[in-house]
Short mmCIF file of C-alpha atoms in Angstrom, two decimals:
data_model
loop_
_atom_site.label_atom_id
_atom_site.label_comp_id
_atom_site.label_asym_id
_atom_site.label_seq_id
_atom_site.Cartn_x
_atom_site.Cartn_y
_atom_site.Cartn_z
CA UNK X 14 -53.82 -32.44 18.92
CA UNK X 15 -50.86 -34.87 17.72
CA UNK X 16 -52.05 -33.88 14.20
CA UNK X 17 -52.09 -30.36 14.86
CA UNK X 18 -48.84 -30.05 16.48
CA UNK X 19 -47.17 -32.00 13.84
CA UNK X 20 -48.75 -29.61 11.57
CA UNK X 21 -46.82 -26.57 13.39
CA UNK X 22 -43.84 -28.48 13.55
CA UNK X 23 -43.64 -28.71 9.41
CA UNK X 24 -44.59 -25.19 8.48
CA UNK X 25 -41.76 -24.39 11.15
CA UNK X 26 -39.34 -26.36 9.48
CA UNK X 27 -40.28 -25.12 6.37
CA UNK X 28 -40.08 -21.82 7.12
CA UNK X 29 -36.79 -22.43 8.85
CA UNK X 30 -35.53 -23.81 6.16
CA UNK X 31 -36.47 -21.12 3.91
CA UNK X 32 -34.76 -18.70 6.12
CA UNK X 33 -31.16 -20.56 5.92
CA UNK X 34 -31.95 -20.65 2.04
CA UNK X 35 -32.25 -16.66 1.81
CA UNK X 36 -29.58 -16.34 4.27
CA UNK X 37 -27.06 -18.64 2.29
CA UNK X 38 -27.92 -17.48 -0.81
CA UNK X 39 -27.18 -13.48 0.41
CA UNK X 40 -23.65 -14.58 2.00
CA UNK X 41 -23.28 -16.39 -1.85
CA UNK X 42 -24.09 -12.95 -3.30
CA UNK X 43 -21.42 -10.81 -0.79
CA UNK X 44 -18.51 -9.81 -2.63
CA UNK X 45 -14.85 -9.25 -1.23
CA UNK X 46 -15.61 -5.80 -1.18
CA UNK X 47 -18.63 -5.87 1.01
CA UNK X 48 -16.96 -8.17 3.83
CA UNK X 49 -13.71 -6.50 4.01
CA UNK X 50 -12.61 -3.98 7.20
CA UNK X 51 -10.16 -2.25 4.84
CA UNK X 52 -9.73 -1.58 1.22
CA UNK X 53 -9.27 -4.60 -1.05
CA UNK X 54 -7.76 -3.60 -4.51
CA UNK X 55 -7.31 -4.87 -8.17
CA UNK X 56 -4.87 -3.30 -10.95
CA UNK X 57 -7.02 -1.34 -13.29
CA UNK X 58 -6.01 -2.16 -17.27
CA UNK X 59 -7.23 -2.37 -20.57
CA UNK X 60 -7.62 -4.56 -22.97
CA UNK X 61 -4.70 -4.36 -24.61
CA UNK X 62 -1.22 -5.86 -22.42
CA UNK X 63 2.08 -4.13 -22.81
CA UNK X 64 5.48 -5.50 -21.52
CA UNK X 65 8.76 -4.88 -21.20
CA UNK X 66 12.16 -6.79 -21.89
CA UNK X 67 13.89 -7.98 -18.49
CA UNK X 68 16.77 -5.98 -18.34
CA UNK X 69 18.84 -3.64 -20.63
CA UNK X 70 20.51 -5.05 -23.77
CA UNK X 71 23.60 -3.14 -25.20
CA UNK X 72 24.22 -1.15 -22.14
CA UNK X 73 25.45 2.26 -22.60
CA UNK X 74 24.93 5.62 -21.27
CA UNK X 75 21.29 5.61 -22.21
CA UNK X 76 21.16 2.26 -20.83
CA UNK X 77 19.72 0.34 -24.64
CA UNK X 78 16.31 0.82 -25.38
CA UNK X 79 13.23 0.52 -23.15
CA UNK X 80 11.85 -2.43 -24.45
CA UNK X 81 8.09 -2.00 -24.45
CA UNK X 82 5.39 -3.26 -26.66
CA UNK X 83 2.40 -3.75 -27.31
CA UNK X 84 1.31 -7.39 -27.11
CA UNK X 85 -1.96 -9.22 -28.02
CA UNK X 86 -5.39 -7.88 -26.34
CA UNK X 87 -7.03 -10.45 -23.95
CA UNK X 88 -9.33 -13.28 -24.42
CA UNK X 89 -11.95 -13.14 -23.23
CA UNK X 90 -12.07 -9.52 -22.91
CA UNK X 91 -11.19 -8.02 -19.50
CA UNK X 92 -14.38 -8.59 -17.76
CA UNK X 93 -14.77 -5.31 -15.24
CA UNK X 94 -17.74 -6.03 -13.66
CA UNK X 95 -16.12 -8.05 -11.26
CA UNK X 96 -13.22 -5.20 -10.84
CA UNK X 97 -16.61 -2.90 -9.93
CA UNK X 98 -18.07 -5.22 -7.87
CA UNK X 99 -15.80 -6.96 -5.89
CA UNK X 100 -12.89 -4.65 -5.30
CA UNK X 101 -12.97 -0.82 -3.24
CA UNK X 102 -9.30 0.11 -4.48
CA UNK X 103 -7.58 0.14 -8.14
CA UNK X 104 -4.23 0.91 -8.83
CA UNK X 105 -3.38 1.57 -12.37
CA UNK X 106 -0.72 -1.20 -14.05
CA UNK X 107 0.44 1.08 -16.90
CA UNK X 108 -1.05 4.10 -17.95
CA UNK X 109 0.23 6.07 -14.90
CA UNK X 110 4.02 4.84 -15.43
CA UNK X 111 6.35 7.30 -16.68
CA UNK X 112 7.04 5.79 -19.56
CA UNK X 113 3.50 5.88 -20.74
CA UNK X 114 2.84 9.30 -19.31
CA UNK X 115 5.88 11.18 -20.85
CA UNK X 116 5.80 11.65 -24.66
CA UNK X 117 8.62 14.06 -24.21
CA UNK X 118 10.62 16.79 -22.20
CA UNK X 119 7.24 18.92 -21.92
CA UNK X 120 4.29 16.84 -23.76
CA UNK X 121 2.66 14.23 -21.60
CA UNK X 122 -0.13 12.07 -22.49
CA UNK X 123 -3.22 11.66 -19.36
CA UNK X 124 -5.55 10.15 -21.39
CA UNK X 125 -5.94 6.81 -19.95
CA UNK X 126 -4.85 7.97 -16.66
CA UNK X 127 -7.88 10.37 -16.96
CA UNK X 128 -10.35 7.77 -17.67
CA UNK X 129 -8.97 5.74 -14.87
CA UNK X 130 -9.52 8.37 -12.12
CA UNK X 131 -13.16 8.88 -13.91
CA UNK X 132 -13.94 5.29 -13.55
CA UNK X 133 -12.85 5.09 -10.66
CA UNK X 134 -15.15 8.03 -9.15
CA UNK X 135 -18.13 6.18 -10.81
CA UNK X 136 -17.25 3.35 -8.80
CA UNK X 137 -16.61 4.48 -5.51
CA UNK X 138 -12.90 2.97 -5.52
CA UNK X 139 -10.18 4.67 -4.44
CA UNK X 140 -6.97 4.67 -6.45
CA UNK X 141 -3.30 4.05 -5.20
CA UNK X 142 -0.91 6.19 -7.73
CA UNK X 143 1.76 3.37 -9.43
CA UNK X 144 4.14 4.81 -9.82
CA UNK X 145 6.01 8.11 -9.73
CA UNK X 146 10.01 6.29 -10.26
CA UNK X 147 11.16 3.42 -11.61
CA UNK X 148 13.79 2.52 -13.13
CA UNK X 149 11.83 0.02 -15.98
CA UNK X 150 10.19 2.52 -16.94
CA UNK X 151 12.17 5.33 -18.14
CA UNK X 152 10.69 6.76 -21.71
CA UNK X 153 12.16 6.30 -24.75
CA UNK X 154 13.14 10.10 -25.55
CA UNK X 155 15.27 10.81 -22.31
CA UNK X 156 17.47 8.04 -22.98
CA UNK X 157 18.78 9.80 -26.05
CA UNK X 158 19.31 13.16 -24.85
CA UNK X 159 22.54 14.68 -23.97
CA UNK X 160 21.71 16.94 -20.35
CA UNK X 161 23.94 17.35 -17.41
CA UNK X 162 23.23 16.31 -14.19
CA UNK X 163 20.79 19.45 -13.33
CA UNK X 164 19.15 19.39 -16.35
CA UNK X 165 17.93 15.58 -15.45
CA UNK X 166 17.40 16.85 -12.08
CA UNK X 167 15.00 19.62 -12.86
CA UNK X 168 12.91 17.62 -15.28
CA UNK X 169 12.20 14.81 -13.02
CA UNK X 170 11.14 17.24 -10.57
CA UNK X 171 9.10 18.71 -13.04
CA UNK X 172 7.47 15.75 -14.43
CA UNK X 173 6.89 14.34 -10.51
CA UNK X 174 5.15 17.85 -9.80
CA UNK X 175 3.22 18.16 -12.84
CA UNK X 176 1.77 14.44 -12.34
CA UNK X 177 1.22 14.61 -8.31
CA UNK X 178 -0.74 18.23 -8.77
CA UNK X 179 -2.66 17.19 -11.68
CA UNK X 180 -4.70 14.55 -9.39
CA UNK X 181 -4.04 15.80 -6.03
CA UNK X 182 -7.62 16.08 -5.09
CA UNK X 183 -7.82 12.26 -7.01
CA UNK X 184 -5.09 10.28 -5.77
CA UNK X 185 -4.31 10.47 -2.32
CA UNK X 186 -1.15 7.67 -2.23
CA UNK X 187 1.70 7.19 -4.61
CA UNK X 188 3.77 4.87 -4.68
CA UNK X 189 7.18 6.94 -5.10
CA UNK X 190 10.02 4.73 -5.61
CA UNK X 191 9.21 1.55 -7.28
CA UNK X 192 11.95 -1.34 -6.86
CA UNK X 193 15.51 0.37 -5.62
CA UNK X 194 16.96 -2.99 -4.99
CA UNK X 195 18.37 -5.60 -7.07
CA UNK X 196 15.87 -7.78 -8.89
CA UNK X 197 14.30 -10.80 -6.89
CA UNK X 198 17.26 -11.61 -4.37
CA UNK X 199 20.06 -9.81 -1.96
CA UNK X 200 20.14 -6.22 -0.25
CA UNK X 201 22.05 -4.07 -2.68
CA UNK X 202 20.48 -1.05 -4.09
CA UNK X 203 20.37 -0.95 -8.46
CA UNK X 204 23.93 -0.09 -9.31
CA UNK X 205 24.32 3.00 -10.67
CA UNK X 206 24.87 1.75 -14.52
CA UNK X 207 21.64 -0.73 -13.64
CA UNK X 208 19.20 2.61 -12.83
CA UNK X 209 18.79 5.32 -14.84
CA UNK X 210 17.89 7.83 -12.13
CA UNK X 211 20.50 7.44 -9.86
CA UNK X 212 23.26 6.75 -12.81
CA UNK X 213 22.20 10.52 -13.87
CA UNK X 214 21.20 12.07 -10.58
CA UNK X 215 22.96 10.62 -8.16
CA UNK X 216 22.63 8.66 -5.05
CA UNK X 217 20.10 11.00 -3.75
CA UNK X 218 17.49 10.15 -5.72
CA UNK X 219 15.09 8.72 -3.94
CA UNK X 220 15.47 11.89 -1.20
CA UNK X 221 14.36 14.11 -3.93
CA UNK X 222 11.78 12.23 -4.95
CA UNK X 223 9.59 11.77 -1.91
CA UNK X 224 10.54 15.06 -1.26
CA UNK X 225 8.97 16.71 -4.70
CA UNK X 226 5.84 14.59 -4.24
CA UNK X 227 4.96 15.77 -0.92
CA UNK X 228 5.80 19.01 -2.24
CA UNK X 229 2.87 18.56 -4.76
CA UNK X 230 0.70 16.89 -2.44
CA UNK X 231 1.27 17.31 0.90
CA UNK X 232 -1.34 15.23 2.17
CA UNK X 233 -0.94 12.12 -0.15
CA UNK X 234 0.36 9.42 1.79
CA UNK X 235 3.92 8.12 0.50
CA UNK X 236 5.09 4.67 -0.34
CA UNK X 237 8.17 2.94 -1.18
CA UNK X 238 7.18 -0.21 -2.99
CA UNK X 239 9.24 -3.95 -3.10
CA UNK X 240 9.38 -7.05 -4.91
CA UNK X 241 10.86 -10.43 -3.58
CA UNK X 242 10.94 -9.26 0.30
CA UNK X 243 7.94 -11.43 1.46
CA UNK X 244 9.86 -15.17 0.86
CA UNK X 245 11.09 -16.61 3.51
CA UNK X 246 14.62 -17.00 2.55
CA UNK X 247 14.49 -13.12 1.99
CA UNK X 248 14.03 -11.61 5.79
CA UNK X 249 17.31 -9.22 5.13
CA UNK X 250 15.96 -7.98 2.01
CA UNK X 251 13.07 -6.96 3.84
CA UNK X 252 14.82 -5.88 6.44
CA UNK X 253 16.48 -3.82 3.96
CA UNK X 254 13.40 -2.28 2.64
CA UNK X 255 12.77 -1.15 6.07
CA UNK X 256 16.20 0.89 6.74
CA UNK X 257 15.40 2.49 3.09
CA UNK X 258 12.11 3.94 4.53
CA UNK X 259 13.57 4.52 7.76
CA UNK X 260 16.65 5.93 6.55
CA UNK X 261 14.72 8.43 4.64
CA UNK X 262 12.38 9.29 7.39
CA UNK X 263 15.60 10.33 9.28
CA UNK X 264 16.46 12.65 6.99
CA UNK X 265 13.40 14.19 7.36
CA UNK X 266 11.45 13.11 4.26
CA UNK X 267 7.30 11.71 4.65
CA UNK X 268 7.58 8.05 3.73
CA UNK X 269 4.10 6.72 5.33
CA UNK X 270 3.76 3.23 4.07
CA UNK X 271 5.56 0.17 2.22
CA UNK X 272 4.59 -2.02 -0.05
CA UNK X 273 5.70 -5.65 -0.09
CA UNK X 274 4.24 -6.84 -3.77
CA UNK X 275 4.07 -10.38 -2.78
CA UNK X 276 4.32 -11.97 -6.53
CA UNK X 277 4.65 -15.56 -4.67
CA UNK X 278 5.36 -18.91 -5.97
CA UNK X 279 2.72 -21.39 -3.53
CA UNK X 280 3.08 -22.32 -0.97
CA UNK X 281 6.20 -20.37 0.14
CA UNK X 282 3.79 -18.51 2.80
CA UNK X 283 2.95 -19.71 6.22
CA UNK X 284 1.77 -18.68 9.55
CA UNK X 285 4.54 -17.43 11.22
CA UNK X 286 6.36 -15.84 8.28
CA UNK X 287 2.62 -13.39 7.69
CA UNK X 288 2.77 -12.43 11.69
CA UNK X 289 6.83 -12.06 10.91
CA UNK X 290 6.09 -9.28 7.91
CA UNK X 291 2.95 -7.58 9.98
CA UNK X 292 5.13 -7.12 12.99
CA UNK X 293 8.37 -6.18 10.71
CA UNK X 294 6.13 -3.47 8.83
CA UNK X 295 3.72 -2.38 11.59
CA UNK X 296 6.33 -2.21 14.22
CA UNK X 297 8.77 0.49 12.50
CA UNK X 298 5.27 2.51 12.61
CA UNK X 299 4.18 1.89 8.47
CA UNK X 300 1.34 1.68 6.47
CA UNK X 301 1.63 -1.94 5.50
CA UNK X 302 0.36 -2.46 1.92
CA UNK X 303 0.34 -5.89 0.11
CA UNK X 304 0.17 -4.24 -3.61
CA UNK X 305 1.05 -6.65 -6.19
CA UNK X 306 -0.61 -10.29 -5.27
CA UNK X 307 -0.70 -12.97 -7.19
CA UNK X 308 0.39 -16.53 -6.47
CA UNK X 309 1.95 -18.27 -9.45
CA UNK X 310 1.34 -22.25 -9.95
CA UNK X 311 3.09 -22.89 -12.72
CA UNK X 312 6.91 -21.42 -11.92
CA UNK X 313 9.37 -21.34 -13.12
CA UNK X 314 9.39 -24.35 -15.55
CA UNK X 315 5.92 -24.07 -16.96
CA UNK X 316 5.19 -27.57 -17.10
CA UNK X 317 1.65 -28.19 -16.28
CA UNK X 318 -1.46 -27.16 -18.43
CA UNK X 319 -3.76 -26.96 -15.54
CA UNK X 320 -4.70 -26.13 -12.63
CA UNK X 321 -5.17 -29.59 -10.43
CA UNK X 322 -7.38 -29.85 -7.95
CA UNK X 323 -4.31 -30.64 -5.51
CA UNK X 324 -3.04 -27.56 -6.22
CA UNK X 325 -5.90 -25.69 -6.49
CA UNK X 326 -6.09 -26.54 -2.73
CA UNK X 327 -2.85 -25.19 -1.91
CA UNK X 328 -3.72 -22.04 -4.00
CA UNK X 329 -6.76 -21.23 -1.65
CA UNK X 330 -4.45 -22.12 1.42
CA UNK X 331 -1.97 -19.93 0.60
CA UNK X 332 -4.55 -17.15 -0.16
CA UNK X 333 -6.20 -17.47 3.06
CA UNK X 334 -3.16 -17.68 4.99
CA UNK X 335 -1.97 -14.14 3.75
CA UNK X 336 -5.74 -12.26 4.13
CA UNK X 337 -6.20 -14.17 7.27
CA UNK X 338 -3.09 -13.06 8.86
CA UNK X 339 -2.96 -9.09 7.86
CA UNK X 340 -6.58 -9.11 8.98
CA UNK X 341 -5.56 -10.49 12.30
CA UNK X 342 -2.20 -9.11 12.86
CA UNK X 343 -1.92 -5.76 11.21
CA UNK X 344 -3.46 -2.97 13.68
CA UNK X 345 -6.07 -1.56 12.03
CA UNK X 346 -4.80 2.14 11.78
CA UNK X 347 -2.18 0.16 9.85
CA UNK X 348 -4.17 -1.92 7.49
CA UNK X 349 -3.73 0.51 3.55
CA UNK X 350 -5.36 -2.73 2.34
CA UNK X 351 -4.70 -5.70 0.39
CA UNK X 352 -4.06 -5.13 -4.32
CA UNK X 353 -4.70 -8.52 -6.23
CA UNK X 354 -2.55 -7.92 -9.45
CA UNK X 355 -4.96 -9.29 -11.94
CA UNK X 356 -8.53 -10.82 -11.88
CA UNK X 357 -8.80 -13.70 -13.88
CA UNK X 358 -5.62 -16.24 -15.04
CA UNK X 359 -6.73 -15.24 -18.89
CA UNK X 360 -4.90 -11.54 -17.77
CA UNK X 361 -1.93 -12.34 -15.66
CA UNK X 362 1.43 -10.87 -16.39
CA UNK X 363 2.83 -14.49 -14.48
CA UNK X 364 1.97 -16.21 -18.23
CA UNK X 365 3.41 -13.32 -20.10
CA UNK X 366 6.67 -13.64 -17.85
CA UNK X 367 6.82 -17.55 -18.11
CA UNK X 368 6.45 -17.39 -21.86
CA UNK X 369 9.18 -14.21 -22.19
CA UNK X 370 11.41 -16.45 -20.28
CA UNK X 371 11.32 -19.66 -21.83
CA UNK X 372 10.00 -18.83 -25.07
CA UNK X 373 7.13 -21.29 -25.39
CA UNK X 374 3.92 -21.22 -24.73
CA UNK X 375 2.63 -21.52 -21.50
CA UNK X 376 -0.23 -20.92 -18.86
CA UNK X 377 -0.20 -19.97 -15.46
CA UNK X 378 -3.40 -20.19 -12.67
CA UNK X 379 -2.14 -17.42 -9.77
CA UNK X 380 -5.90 -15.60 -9.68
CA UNK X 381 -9.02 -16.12 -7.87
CA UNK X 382 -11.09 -16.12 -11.27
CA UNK X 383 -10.01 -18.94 -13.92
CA UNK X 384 -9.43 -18.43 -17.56
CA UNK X 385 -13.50 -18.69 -18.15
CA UNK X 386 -13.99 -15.38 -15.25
CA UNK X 387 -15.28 -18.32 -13.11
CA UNK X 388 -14.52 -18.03 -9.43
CA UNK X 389 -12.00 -20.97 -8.58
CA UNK X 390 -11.80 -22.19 -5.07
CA UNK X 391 -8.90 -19.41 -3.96
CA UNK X 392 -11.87 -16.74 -3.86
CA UNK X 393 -13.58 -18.17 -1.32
CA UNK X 394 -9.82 -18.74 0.57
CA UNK X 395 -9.80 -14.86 0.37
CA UNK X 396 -13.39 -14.43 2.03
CA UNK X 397 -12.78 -16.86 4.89
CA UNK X 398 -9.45 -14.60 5.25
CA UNK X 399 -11.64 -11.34 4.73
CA UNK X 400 -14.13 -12.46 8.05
CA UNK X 401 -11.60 -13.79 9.95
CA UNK X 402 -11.45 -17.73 9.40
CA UNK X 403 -8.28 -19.28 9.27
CA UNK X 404 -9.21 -22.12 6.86
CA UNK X 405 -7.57 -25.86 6.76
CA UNK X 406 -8.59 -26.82 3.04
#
């Protein structure tokens, strides 16, 4: 009987055991996408990176010249099987930006922007339109040319109707206005000589625009979109942010959601700053949309030439801190979702920025997949955020 019960008692173990094996080996094999309550994004790119210069050299009239160029394709290649299996939302980086779209005053190139939307379809992903206006990226051609102020006025309308109509049934969000402010710190709009729109249209611009895409889509949802306001030492810029939208909304124009980009330098993020944003965003009645995240490791002086496992610890802390809170404190009628700006650190724009800046080279590690598309510890800081687990790494 002793025998025989001992017996039982293995195979039950064993079969126990076997159970926990299959079960941790599924929750191994569930990707952000699967576990998350609302969209969770990634930019969509190719292989080849273009940048811009920071900023205008020679200012004149046409404001110098744009500044974009190609730079080196990525190694290893971009690897989109984890964009397809881990992420439910793209935007586009580049190819739907004005300066890539608009050849000139009536050609415009949809190539890649037409494999995008095509891709994305395959994939079941939804795609957040970046971006209708901003003011780095303003083509080449309209720089040159010699117009008065309605002649500006009627092309931009034309090119924002032309490009909202074309995917109406495709892309139901834009981001509209891209970056009004000044760069990175204070509350003052572009000045005039600083933006090319509202140098040649007039303070108004950003009216016209949100009006003209609702115009072409009057379902999309409508966002105005903002670095630098997530810091912690930058609550009146964000608060700033917020009277744009709501200013706008009270001259009856459809703004529906924000974006704070959250390009963050770890581990300026905590607790009470996340429920802070959530309840600044959520409570003036938004769509609250972290679109541009990344956390950089390696700012601003570039020194170190990895990742170390301190920090790597911090990286996953700050990760989880941001997913955990908008999970938790954004209503859910209010959650647009969550945009990683990059998959792996071989294809971050935080290197290409670092080495621009202080023209050496240099590495940064802001990503939840390392150099090698290997998931680093910050992935699983995301999931735990994703099913509601605040971690303490």
């Amino acid at each position: 009987m002793k025998n025989g019960l001992t017996a039982f008692l293995f195979f039950l173990s064993v079969i126990l055991f076997s159970c926990k094996k299959e079960k941790d080996s599924s929750e191994e094999n569930t990707t952000l996408r699967e576990i998350a309550a609302y969209p969770i994004g990634n930019t969509y790119r190719t292989n080849g990176r273009d940048f811009y210069t920071w900023g205008f050299p020679n200012k004149s009239k046409q404001f110098g010249k744009t500044g974009f160029a190609e730079r080196p394709p990525y190694f290893p290649a971009l690897n989109d099987e984890i964009l397809q299996l881990e992420f439910s939302s793209i935007t586009p980086e580049t190819c739907l930006k004005m300066h890539t779209v608009s050849v000139d005053s009536v050609l415009f190139n949809f190539t890649e922007a037409d494999q995008m939307v095509a891709y994305a379809k395959t994939h079941q992903m939804r795609i957040h339109g970046h971006v209708l206006l901003w003011s780095s990226s303003v083509p080449e051609w309209i720089r040159h040319v010699e117009w008065t102020e309605g002649q500006y006025e009627r092309w931009l309308e034309f090119y924002i109707k032309t490009v909202v109509g074309r995917y109406k049934n495709d892309i139901l969000a834009w981001d509209v206005v891209n970056e009004p402010l000044v760069p990175f710190f204070g509350t003052d709009l572009k000045a005039r000589e600083d933006n090319f729109w509202r140098y040649h249209i007039g303070d108004d611009y950003m009216e016209k625009a949100f009006k003209w895409a609702e115009e072409a889509s009057p379902t999309a949802l409508l966002f105005l979109n903002e670095v630098g306001a997530e810091s912690s030492f930058n609550v009146p810029r964000r608060k700033k942010v917020i009277e744009i939208a709501n200013d706008l909304r009270n001259k009856g124009l459809k703004v529906d959601g924000i974006g704070l980009q959250f390009h963050l330098i770890s581990p300026d993020i905590d607790d009470k700053l996340m429920q802070s944003i959530a309840t600044d965003i959520a409570g003036n009645d938004y769509l609250f949309h972290i679109s541009e995240l990344d956390i950089q490791m390696n700012f601003p002086l570039g020194l170190k030439n990895k990742l170390t496992p301190e920090d790597a610890t911090k990286l996953k802390q700050s990760y989880n801190t941001i997913v955990y809170n908008y999970t938790k404190y954004v209503p859910k009628d209010q959650q647009y979702g969550i945009t990683m700006w990059g998959i792996s650190d071989t294809n971050t724009f935080c290197t290409l920025y670092i080495n621009l800046r202080l023209k050496q080279q240099s590495e940064d590690f802001p990503h939840l997949w390392d150099a090698n598309y290997k998931k680093k510890e910050a992935y699983f800081g995301v999931m735990d955020g994703l099913k509601g687990v605040k971690g303490r790494y």
